[in-house]
CSV table of C-alpha atoms and ligand atoms in Angstrom, one decimal:
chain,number,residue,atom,x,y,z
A,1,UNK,CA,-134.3,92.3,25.9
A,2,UNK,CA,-133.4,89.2,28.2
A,3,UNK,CA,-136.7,87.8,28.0
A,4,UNK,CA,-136.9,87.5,24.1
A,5,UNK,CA,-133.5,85.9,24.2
A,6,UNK,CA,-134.6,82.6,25.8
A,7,UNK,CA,-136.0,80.3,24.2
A,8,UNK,CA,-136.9,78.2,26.6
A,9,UNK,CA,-136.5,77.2,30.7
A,10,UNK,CA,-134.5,73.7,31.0
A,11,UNK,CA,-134.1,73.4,34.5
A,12,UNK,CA,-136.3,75.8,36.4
A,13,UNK,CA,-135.5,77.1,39.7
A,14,UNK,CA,-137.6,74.8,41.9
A,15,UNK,CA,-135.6,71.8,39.7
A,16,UNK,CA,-132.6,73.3,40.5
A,17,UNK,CA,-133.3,73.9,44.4
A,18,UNK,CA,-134.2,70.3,44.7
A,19,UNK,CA,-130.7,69.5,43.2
A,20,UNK,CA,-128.6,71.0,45.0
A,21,UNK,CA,-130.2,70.5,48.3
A,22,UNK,CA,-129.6,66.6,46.8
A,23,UNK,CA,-125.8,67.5,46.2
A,24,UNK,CA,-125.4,69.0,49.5
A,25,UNK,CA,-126.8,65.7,51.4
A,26,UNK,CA,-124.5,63.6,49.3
A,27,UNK,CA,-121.3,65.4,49.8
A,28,UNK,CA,-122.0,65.9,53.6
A,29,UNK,CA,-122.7,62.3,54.0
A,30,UNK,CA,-119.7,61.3,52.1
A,31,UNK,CA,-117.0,64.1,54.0
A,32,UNK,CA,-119.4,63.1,57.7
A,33,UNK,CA,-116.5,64.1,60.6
A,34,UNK,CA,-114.0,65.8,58.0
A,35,UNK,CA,-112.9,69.3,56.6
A,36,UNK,CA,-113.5,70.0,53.6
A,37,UNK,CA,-112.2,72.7,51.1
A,38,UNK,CA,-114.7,74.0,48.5
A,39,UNK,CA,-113.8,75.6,45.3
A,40,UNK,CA,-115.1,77.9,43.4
A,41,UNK,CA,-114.6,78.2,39.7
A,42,UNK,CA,-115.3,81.9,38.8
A,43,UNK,CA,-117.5,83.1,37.5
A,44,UNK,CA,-119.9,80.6,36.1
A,45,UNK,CA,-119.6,78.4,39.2
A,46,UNK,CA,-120.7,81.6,41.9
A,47,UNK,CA,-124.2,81.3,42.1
A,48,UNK,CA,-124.0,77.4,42.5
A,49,UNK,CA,-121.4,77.5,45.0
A,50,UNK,CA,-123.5,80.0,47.1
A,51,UNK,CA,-126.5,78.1,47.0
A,52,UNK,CA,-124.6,74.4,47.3
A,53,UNK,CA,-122.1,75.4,50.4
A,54,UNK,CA,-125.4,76.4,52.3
A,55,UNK,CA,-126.6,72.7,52.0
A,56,UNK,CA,-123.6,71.2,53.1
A,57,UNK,CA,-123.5,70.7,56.5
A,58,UNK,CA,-119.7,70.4,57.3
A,59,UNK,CA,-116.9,72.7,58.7
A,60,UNK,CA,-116.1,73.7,55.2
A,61,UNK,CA,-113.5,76.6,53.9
A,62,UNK,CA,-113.9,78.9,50.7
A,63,UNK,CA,-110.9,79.3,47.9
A,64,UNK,CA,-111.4,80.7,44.6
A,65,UNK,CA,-109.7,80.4,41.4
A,66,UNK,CA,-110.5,82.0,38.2
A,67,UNK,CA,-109.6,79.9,35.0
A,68,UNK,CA,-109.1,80.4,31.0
A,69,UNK,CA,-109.1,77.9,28.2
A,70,UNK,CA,-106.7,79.1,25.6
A,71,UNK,CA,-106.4,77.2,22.1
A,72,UNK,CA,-109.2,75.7,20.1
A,73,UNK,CA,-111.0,72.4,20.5
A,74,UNK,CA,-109.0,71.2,17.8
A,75,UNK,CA,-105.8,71.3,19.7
A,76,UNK,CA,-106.2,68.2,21.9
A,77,UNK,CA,-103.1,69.5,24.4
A,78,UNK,CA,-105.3,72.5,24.9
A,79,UNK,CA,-104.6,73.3,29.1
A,80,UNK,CA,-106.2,75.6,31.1
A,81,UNK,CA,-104.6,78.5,32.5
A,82,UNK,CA,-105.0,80.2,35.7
A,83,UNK,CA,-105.6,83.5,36.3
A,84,UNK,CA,-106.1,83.5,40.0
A,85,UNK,CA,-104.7,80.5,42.1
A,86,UNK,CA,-106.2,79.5,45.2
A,87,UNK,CA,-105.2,81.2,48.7
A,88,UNK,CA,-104.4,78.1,50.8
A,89,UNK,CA,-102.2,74.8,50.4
A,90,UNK,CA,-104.3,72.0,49.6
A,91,UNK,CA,-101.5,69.3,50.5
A,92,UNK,CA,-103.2,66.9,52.8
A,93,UNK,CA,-107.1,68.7,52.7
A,94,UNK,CA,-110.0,67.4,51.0
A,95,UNK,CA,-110.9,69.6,48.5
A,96,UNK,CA,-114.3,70.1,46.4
A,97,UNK,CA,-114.2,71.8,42.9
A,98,UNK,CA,-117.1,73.5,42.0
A,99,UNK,CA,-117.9,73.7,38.4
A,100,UNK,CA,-121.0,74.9,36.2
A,101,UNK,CA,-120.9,72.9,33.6
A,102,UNK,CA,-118.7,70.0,31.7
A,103,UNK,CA,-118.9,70.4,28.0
A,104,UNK,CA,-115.7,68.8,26.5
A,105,UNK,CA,-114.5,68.0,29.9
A,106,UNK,CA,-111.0,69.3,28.8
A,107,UNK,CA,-111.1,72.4,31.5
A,108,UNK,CA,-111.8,70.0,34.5
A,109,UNK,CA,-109.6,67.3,33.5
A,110,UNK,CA,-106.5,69.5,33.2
A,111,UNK,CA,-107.8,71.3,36.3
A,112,UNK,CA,-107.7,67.9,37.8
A,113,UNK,CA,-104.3,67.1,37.3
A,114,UNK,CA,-103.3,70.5,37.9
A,115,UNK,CA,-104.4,69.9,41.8
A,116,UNK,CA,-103.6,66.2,41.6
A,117,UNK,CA,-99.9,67.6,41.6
A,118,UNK,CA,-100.5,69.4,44.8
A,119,UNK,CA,-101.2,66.1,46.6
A,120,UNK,CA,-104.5,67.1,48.4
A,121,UNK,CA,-105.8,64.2,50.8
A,122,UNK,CA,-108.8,63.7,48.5
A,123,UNK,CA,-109.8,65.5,45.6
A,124,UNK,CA,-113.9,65.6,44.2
A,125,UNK,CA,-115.1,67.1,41.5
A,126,UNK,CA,-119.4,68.4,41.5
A,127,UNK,CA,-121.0,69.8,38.4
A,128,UNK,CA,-124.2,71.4,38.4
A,129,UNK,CA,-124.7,70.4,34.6
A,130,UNK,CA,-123.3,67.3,32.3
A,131,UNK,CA,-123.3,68.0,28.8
A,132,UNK,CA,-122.1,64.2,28.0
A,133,UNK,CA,-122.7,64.2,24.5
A,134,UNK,CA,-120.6,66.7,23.9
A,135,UNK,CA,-117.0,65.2,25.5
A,136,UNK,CA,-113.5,65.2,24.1
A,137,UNK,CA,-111.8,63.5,26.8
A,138,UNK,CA,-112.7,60.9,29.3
A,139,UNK,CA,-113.2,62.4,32.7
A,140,UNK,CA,-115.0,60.8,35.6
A,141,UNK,CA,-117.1,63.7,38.0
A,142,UNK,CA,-118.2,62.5,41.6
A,143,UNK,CA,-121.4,64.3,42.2
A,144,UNK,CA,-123.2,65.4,39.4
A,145,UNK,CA,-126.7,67.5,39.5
A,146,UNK,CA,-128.8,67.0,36.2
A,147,UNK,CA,-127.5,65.5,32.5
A,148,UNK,CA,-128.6,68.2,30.0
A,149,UNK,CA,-128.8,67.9,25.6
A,150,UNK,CA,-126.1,69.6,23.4
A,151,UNK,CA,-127.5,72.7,23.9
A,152,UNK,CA,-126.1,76.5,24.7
A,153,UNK,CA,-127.6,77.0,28.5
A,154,UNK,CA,-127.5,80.6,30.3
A,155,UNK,CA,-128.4,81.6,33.7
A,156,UNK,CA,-127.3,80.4,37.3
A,157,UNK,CA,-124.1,81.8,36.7
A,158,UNK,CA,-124.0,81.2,33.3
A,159,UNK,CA,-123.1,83.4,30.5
A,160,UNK,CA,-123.7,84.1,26.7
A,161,UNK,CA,-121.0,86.7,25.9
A,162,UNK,CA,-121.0,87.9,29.7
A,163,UNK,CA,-124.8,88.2,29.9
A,164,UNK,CA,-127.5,86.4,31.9
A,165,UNK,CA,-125.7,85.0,34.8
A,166,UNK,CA,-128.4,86.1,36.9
A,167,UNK,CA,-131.4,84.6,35.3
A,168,UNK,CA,-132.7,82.2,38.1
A,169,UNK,CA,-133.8,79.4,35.8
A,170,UNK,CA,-131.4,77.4,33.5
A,171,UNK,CA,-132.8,78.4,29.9
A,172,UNK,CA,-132.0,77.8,26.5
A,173,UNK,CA,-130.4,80.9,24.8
A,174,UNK,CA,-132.5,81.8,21.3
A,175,UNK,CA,-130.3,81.1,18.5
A,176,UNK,CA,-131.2,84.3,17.5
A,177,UNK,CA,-129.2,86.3,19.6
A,178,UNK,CA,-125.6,84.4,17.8
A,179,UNK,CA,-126.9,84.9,15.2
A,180,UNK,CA,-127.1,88.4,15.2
B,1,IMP,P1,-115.1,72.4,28.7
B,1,IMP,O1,-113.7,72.5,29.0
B,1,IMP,O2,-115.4,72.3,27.3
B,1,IMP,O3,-115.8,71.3,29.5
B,1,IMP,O4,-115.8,73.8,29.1
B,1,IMP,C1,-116.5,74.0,30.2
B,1,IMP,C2,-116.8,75.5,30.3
B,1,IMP,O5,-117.3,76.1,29.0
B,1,IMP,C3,-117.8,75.8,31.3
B,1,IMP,O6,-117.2,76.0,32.6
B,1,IMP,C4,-118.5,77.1,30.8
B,1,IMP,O7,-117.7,78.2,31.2
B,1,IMP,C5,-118.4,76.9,29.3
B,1,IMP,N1,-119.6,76.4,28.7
B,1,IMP,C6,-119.8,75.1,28.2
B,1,IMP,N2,-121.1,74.9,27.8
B,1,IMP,C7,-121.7,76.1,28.1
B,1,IMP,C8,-123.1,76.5,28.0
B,1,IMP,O8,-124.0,75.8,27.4
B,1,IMP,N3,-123.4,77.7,28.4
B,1,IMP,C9,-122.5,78.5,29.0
B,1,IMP,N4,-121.2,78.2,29.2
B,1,IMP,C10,-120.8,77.0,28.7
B,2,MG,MG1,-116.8,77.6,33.9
């Protein structure tokens, strides 16, 4: 049962309301007058990007890609591969990723240079969680919505083994359960 699987709420849903209503303003202040391209990492990133593009108050356009990590931690030229590219040319846009969480950081960064090479107009990266104790490589996000402890996190989007995206507080997933 979901609720026996917690073990406790990290950032509960009035904590993460007030975040990315915080986001929002930033980002709208900082693109004021522009276009801006916002993309969402699938799946973790969904429920976020819903809830963030609704505080940004911009002309703003929707892509979607879907991304997998191959390789092991230990490989340090571990790259991330797509599975499902964006739609539209960014050459020349301004373009926000959307991601859930940076753990290593080795997804975003080779995401990063991945659309670097496509020679968008600007290029910003917001994450809904920071997991800095845990990074591998050095990456630099511009907006990011709440620092969290080395610990495995579920709901708003994000998954244990596919499960829980739709808990509506951040929570702690009970040891228990990967243990089993
Ligand atoms: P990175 O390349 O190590 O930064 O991996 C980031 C990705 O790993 C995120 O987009 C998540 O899909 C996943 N991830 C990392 N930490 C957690 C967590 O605590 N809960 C759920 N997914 C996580
Ligand atoms: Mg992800």
């Amino acid at each position: 049962m979901v609720g026996s699987d917690i073990e406790k709420v990290l950032v509960p849903k009035e904590e993460v309301e007030e975040i990315v209503k915080r986001l929002g303003e930033q980002i709208t202040n900082d693109f004021l007058g522009e276009e801006l391209i916002v993309v969402c990492i699938l799946k973790g990133s969904c429920i976020f990007f819903s809830d963030l593009v609704r505080e940004i108050n911009l002309d703003v356009k929707f892509d979607f890609m879907v991304l997998s990590s191959y390789g092991n931690s230990t490989t340090s030229s571990r790259e991330v591969k797509i599975i499902k590219d964006l739609s539209e040319d960014i050459k020349g846009k301004n373009v926000l990723v959307v991601e859930d969480i940076i753990d290593s950081g080795r997804t975003i960064k080779s995401l990063k240079e991945l659309l670097e090479k496509r020679e968008p107009k600007c290029l910003k990266i917001v994450t809904m969680l920071n997991k800095p104790d845990r990074r591998e490589v050095d990456i630099v996000t511009d907006y990011n919505g709440k620092v969290i402890p080395d610990e495995f996190v579920i709901g708003y989007g994000l998954d244990y083994a596919q499960n829980y995206r739709n808990l509506k507080d951040i929570c702690v997933l009970s040891p228990s359960v990967y243990m089993k």
